[in-house]
Each structure stands twice: as C-alpha cells, then as structure tokens.
Coordinates of C-alpha atoms in Angstrom, one line a residue:
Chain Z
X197 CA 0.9 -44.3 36.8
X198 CA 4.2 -46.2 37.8
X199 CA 6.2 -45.8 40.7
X200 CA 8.8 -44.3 38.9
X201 CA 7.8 -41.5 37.0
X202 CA 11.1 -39.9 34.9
X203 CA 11.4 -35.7 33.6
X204 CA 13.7 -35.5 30.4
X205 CA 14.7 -33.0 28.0
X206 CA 16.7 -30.6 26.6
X207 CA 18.7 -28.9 29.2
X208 CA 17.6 -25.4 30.7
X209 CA 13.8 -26.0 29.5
X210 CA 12.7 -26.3 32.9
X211 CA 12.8 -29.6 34.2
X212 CA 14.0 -29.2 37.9
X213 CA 10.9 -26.8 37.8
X214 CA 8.2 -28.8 36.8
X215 CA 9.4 -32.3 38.9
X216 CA 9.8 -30.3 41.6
X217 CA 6.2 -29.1 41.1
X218 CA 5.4 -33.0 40.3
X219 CA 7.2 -34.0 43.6
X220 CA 5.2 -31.1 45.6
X221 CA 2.0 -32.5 44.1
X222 CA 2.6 -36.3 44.8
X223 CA 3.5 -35.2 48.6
X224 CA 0.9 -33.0 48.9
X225 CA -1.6 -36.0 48.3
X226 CA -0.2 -37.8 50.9
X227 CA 2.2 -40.0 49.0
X228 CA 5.6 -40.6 50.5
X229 CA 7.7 -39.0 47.5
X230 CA 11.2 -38.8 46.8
X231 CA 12.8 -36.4 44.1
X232 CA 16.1 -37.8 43.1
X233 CA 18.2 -35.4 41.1
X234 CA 20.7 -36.5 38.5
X235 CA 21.6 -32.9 37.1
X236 CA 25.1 -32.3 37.7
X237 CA 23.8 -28.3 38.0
X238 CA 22.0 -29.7 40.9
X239 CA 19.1 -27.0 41.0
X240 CA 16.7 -28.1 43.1
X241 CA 18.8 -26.8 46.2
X242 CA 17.9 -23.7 44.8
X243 CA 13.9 -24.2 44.5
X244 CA 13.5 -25.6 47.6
X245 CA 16.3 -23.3 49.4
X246 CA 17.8 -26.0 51.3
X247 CA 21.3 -28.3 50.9
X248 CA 20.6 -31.8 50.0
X249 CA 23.2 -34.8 49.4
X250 CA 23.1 -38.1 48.2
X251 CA 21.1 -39.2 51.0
X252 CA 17.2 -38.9 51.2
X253 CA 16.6 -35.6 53.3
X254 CA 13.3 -34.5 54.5
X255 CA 12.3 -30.9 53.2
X256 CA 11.5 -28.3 55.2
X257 CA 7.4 -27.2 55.6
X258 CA 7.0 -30.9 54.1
X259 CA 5.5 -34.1 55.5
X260 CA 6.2 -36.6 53.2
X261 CA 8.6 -35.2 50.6
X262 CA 12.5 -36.3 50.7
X263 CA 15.3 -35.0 48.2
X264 CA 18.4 -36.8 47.2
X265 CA 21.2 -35.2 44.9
X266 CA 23.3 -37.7 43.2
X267 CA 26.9 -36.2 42.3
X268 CA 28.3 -38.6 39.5
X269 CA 31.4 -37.1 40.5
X270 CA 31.3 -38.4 43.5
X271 CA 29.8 -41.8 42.7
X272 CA 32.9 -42.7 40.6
X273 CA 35.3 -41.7 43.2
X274 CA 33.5 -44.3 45.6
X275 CA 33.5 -46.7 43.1
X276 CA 37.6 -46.4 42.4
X277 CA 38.1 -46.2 46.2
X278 CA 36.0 -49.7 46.7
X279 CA 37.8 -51.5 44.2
X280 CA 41.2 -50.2 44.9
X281 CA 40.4 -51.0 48.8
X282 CA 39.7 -55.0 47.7
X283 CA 42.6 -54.8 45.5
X284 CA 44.8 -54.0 48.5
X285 CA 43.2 -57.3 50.1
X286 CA 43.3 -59.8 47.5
X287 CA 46.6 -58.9 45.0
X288 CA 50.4 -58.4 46.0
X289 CA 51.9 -55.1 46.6
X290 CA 54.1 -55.5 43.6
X291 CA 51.3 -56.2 41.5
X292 CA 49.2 -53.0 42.7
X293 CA 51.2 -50.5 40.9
X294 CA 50.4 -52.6 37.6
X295 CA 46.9 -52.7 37.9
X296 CA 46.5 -49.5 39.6
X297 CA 47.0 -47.6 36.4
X298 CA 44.0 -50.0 34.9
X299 CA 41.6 -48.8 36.8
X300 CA 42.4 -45.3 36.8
X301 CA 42.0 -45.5 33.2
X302 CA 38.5 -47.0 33.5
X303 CA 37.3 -44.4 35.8
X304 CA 38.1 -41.8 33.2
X305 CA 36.0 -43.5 30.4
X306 CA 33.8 -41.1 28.7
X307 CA 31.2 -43.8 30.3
X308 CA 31.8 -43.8 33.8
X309 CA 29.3 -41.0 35.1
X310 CA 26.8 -42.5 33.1
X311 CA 27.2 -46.1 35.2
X312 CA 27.5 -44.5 38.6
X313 CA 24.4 -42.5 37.9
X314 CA 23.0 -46.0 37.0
X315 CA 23.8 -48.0 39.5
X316 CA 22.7 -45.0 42.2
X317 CA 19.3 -45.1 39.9
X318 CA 19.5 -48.8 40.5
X319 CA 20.1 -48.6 44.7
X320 CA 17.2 -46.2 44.8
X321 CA 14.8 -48.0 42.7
X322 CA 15.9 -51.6 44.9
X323 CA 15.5 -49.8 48.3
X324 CA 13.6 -47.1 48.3
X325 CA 10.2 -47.3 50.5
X326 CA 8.4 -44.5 48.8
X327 CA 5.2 -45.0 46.9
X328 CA 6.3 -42.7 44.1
X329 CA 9.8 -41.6 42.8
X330 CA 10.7 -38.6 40.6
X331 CA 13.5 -38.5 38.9
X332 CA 14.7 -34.8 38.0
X333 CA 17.5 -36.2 34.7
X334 CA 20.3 -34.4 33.0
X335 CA 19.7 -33.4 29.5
X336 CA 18.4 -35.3 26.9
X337 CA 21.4 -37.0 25.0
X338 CA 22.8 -37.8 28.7
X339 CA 19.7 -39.5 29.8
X340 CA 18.8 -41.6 26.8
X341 CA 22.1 -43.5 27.0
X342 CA 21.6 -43.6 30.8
X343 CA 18.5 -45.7 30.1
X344 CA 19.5 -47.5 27.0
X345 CA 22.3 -48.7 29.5
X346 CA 20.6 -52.1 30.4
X347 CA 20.7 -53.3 27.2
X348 CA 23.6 -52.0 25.7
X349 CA 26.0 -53.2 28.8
X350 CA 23.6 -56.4 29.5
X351 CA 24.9 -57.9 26.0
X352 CA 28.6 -57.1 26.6
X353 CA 28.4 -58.9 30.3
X354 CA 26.4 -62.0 28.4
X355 CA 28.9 -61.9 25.8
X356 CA 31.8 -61.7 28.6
X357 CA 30.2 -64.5 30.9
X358 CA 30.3 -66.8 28.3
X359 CA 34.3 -66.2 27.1
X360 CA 34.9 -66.4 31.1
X361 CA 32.9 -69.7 31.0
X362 CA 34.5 -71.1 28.1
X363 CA 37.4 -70.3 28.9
X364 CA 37.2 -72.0 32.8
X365 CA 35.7 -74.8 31.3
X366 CA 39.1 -76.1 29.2
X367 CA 40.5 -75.4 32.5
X368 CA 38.6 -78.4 33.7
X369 CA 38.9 -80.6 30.7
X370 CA 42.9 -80.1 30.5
X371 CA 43.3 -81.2 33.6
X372 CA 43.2 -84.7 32.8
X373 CA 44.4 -87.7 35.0
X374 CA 43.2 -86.3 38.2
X375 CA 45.2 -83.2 38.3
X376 CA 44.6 -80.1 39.4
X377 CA 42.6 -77.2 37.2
X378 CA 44.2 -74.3 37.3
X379 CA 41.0 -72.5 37.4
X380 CA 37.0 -74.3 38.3
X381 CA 34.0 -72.7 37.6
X382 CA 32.5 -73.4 41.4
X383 CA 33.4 -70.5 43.4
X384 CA 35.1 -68.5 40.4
X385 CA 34.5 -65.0 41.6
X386 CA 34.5 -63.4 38.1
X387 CA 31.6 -65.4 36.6
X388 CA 29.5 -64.8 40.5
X389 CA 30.6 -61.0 39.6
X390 CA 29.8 -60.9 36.3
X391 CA 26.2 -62.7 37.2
X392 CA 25.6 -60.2 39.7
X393 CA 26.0 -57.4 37.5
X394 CA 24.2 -58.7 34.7
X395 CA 21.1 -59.2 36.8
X396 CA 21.2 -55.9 38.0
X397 CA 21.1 -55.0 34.3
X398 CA 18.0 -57.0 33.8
X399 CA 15.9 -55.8 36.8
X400 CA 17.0 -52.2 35.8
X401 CA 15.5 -52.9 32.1
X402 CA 12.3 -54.4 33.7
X403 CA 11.8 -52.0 36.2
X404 CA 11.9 -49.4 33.5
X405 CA 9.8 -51.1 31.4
X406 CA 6.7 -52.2 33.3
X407 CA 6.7 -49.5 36.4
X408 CA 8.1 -46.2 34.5
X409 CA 6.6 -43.2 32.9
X410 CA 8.4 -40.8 31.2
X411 CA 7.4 -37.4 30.8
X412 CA 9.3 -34.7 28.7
X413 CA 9.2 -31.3 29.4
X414 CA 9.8 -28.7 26.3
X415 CA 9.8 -24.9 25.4
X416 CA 7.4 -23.5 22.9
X417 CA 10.8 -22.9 20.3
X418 CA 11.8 -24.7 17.0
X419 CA 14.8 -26.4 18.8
X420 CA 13.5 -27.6 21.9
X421 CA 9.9 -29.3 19.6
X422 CA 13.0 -31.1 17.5
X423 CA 14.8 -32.1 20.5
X424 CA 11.9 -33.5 21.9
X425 CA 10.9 -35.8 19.0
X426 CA 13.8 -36.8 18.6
X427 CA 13.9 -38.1 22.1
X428 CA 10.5 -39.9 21.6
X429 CA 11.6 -41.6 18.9
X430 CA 14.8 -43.2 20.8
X431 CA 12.9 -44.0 23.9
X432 CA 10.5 -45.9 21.5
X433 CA 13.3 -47.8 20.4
X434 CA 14.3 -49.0 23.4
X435 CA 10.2 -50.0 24.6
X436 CA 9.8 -46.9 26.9
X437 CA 6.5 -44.9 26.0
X438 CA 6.5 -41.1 26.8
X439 CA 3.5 -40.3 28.6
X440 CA 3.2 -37.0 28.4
X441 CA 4.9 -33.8 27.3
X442 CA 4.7 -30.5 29.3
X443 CA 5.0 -27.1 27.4
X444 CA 7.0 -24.7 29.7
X445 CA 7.6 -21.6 30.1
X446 CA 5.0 -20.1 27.8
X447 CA 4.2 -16.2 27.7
X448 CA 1.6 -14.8 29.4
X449 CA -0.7 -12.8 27.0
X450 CA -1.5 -9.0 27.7
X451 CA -5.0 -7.9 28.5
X452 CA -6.9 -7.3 25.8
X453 CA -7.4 -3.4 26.7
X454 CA -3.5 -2.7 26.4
X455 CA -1.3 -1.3 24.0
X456 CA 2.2 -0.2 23.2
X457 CA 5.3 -2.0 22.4
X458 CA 6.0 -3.9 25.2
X459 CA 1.9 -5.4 24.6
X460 CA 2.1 -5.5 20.7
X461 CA 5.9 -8.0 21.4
X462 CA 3.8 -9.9 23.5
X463 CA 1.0 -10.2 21.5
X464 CA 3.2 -11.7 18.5
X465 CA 5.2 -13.8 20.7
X466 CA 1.9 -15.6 22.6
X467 CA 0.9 -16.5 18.8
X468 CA 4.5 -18.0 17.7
X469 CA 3.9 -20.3 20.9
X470 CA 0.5 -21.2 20.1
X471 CA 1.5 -22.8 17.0
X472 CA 4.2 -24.2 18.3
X473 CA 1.8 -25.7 20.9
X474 CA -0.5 -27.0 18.4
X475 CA 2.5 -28.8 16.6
X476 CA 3.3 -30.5 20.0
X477 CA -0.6 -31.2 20.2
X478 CA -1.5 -32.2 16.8
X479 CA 1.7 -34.2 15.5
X480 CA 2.3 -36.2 18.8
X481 CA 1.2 -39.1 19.6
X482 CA 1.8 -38.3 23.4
X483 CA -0.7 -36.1 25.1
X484 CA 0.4 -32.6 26.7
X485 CA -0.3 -32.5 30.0
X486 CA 0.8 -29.1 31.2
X487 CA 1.1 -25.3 29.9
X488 CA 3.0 -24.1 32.1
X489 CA 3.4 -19.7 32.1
X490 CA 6.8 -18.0 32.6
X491 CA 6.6 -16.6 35.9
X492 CA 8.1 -13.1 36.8
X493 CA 10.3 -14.7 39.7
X494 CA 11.9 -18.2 40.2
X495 CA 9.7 -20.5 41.0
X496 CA 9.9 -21.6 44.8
X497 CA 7.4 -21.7 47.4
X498 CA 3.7 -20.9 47.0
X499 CA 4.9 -20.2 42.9
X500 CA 5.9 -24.1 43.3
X501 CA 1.8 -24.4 44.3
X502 CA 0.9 -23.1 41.4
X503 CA 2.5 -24.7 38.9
X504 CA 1.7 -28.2 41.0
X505 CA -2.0 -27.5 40.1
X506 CA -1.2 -26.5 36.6
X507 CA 0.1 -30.3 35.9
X508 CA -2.5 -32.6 34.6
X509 CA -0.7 -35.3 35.8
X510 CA -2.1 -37.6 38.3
X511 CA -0.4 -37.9 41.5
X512 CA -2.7 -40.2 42.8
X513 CA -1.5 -44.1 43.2
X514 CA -2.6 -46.8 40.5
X515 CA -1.1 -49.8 40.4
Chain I
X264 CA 71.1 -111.5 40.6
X265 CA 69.1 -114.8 39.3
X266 CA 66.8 -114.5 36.3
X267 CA 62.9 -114.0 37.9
X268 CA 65.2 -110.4 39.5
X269 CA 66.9 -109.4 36.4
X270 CA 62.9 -110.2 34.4
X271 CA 61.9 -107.8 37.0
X272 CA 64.1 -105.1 36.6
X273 CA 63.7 -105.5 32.5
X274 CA 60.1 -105.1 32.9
X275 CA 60.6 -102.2 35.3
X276 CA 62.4 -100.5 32.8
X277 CA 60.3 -101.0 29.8
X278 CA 57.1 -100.2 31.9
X279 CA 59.1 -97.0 32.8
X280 CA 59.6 -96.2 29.2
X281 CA 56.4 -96.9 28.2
X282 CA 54.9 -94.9 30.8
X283 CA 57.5 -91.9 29.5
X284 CA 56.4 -92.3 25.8
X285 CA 52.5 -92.3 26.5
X286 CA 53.1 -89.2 28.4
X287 CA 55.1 -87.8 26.2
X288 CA 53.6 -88.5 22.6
X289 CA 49.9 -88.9 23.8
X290 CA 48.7 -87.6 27.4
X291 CA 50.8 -84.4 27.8
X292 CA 50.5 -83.1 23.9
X293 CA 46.5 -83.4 25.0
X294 CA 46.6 -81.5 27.7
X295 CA 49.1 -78.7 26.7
X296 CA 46.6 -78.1 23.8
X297 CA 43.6 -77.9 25.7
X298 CA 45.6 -75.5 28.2
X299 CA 46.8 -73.4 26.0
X300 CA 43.3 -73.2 24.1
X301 CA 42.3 -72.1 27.5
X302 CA 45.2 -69.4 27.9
X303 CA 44.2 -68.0 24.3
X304 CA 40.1 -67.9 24.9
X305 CA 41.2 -66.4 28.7
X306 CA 43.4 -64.0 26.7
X307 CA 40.5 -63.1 24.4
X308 CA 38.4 -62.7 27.8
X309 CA 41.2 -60.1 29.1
X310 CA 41.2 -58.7 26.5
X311 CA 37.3 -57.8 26.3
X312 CA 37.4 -56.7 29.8
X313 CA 40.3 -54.1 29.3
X314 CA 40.8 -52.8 25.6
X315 CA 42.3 -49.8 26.9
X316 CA 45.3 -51.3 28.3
X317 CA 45.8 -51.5 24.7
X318 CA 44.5 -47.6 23.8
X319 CA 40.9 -48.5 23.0
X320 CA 38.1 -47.4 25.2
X321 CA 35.1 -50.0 26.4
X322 CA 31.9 -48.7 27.5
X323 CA 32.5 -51.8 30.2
X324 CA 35.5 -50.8 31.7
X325 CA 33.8 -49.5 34.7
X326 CA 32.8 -52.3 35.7
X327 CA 35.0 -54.6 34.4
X328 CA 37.2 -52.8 36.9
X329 CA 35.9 -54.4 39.5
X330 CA 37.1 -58.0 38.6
X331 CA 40.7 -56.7 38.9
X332 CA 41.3 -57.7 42.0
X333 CA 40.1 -61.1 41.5
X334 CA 42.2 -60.9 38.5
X335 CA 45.5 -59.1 39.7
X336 CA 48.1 -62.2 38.6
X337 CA 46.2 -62.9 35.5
X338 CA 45.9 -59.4 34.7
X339 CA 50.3 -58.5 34.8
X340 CA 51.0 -61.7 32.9
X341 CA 48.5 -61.1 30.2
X342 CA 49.4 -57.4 29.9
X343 CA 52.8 -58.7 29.5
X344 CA 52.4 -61.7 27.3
X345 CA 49.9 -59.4 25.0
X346 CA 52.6 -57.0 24.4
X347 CA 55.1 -59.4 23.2
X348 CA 53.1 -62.2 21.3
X349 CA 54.6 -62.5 17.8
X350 CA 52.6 -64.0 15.7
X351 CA 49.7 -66.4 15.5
X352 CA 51.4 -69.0 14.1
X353 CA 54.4 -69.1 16.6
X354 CA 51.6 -69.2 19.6
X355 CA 49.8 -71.8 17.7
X356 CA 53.2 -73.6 16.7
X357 CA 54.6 -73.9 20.1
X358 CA 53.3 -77.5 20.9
X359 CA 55.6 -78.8 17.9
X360 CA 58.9 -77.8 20.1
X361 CA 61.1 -77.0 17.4

C-alpha cells in the first residue's frame, strides 16, 4: 500500500463518497491521514459538514484526519499574482504593459488548472507529514492528463533547456578576444528555472510511480464499466497499475417474502447490476475491492462508518 | 622629422590598417555569425516558450510564464523582431552588407 493512494473516475459515481470512507478508515486506525480534494464541486464540505480551504484542517469528532480543498481557480490566480509581482522587480515599467498581456494569455490556456492542480499535488506530496494521503480527483479525462503531466511537460522543459543552452553557449563562443558575452550560462536564471521545474517533473513521475495506488470507483451501468476500462488502459500506458476498482452505489435487493411493483423493479434491477458486476469481476485484471449499496440518505456520519468497513482496502501501513 | 620618426609613423599606419582589415574581413565577420546564430537559436527558444504571442496555444505556457521576468527585454525585442522578419534569406544574408 503507498503513501499516496488516488480515487478516479467518471464524475458523479461516487468518489468523494468512498475516499472519504477510505480517509475515515485510514484515521480510524490511527494513521495521520489527509484527504486532499481536487474536485472543483468540492463535496466533501458537504459529507463531513464542515468548510475546508486549501490548508490542512483538522475535522471535527476526528483525531487524526485533516482535509484540504484545492480550488484551481484559485491556484492560477496566485500563480499570475507571483510572477507579475517579480515582474514588477526585475523589468522596466515601459516594458510591463508588453509582457503583461503574455502572461495573461498563459493563465487562460486550456492547461493552466491542470498545472496548478499539479504543482499543489506536488507541494503536498513534498511536505506533507502524514503517513497516508487520499486524494479525492476530478473526473476521469481531467485526472489522467493531470498525471500524464510529468512526462508530457518533462520532455518540452528537456527540449527547452537544451535550445536555452545552445543558444547561451554561442553567446560564449562569439564573444571572442576577451569581450564580453552578452549572455553566460553561470548564473543564467532561465536554465536554474527551467532545471528546477524539470526536477519537480521528475520527482512527481517517481513518486507516482513507486509510492501510488490508484483505485477507481464505478457504477454498476454500461457507461460508467466503459469509462472505467478505458481509464485502465491509459494509466497502463503511462506505468501506473490500478489496484483496485470499487462498484458503488449498487441496489439493495428486496426480501425475499415481498411483492409488488416497487419489489418486482428491484428485483430486475439487482440482476442488471449483478452482471454488470461480474463483467467488472471476470474481464479485469484489477480486483474489486468494494460493493458498496445505495443508501437511502447522503452518506455522512455513522453512514460514513459503514461504508469505511464495506472497503476491502487495507488501511493499515506497508512500506 | 628625420627618417627612424617618419619609419615610425609609416609602420604606425600600416599596423593600423592591418589591424582594421583583420577586424574587418576576419575577426568581426566570425563573431557577427556566431552572434547572430545565437539571436536565431534564442529566437527559436522564445519562440517555444510563447507560441501564443503568435495565436498558438502551448501546454507550457504556464510555466514558461514564469521566465518572463527574467526575460522582459528579450521578450519586447523578439516579439517585435518576429513580427517583422522578412524572409530567411534576408536574416541569413545580412552578414554580406549589401
């Protein structure tokens, strides 16, 4: 079991739920947890009925359980303010107008949630002191590319680096007879930048690689099974192994004894789910972990209980 | 003005000369070359970093963003130089002075 241990899918299927009822396990064995929520719908305010922000917060009735809500939002708006802050140190007022308009543009990228939400995901995995972090993720699509981000950005900043080398380096050689090079590579703050980032990059890859475990939640329904090989199949590509998946929301069967519409709807409907259980059994490779049952209310409180014990997953520390 | 001064000056001159022509035909053409190779590859850098000045969106430009301010100078005359470059061969020309 790694440190890190990751809930994906398709959205609505459940997945604040069932890391919430992860998180509530992990503390209730005594580990120091954190549940980090990258959901922009931000739910897990509502199953633990208490306001969270991007800083760790202790939950109520809880001795070891902290929750942290990362708004991308609001990660790219720090992100513009920091840069536009050194701007104002290093370049010339008549310049800033110029540039200015550059990095409003990049802030708007279809992109720029995704690497906020990365490098908070980054910040927590470097600092955090807890022996086990869940992270609650957006939907599917979202969070694929989130992780696939290492790699994907890692080879743009390589291929960057070396341009900006090159390109330093005829600096040097053109300045010939002892004059002075208009640019040197010792103390060029792009290629210590560029270095910096790129490393970041890498531990991110390796972190997810050896100390993650991915688990994806899904609904007994056509769509959601699809969705969820699909995301097995990209996460394989990138050298992340699922290691579980967790049916939710499954409908509870009528007694035996009863009759009538209402039991006869039910009756049908528990044996649609079965087989799609067994397909999520018998065709992946992946064990599931959890059937979880719809329950009449939200799931809060002593419901959260219940579904904690309903997850075979172990919340115990291995190394 | 006896002969050893005016030998002097003669040589002073031609050394002078000489000096001007090796800088001209040899040391400076050198240089200029190598610098401007290093204006085009830091071009082709810019231009990596910040496609969408130019319209076309990067997956990097969030964090290429943050080298702006290390690059604020760099970044006007490029933007400015990129706009009005007119061919290839005129850039490439340009050491020929014509």
């Amino acid at each position: 079991m790694g440190r890190y241990v990751f809930f994906g899918g398709k959205g609505g299927v459940g997945k604040t739920t069932v890391s919430s009822a992860y998180a509530h396990k992990c503390a209730g064995a005594d580990l120091d947890t954190l549940l980090v929520s990258t959901d922009p719908a931000h739910s897990t305010a509502d199953v633990f009925d208490q306001r969270f922000d991007d800083d760790p917060t202790p939950v109520d009735g809880y001795d070891s359980l902290e929750v942290m809500e990362i708004d991308p939002e609001e990660a790219v708006d720090e992100h513009l303010m920091g840069i536009k802050r050194q701007l104002g140190d290093q370049v010339s007022p008549a310049i800033v107008n110029e540039i200015d308009r550059q990095i409003e543009l990049a802030h708007q990228t279809p992109g720029a949630h995704e690497a906020a939400l990365f490098d908070r995901f980054i910040d927590v995995m470097r600092e955090s002191e807890h022996d086990r972090v869940v992270f609650d993720t957006s939907p599917t699509g979202g969070t694929l590319r989130l992780l696939s981000l290492p790699e994907y950005l890692g080879g743009w900043i390589d291929r960057l680096l070396s341009k900006r080398e090159k390109s330093v380096d005829l600096y040097e050689k053109s300045a010939i007879g002892g004059r002075e090079p208009r640019r040197t590579a010792v103390g060029d703050p792009i290629i210590a930048r560029l270095r910096e980032r790129k490393e970041n990059f890498e531990f991110a890859g390796e972190t997810l690689r050896e100390e993650a475990a991915f688990y994806l939640v899904a609904n007994p329904d056509e769509l959601s099974i699809r969705e969820t090989r699909r995301a097995i199949a990209s996460l394989a590509e990138r050298d992340l192994q699922v290691a579980g998946l967790v049916a939710n929301r499954l409908t509870p069967e009528p007694e035996p004894h009863e009759e009538g519409r209402g039991a006869r709807f039910l009756r049908d409907r528990v044996e649609t789910e079965r087989e799609r259980v067994r397909e999520l059994e018998e065709t992946f490779d992946p064990p599931v972990v959890a059937r979880i049952e719809t329950r009449v209310a939200e799931i809060k409180g002593d419901l959260l209980d219940d579904v904690s014990r309903e997850l075979d997953i172990a919340a115990d520390l291995v190394a | 003005m006896d002969l050893t001064d005016r030998i002097a000056a003669f040589r002073e001159t031609v050394e002078e000369w000489l000096r001007g022509l090796y800088h001209g035909m040899i040391s400076h053409p050198a240089y200029e070359l190598i610098e401007k190779e290093a204006e085009d590859q830091e071009d082709a850098f810019l231009l990596a970093c910040f496609p969408d000045a130019f319209g076309i969106p990067s997956p990097v430009s969030y964090y290429t963003a943050e080298l702006l301010p290390y690059l604020g100078a760099e970044f006007e005359q490029w933007e400015r130089r990129m706009w009005d470059r007119g061919s290839m061969l005129e850039r490439k020309g340009q050491q020929y002075h014509f």
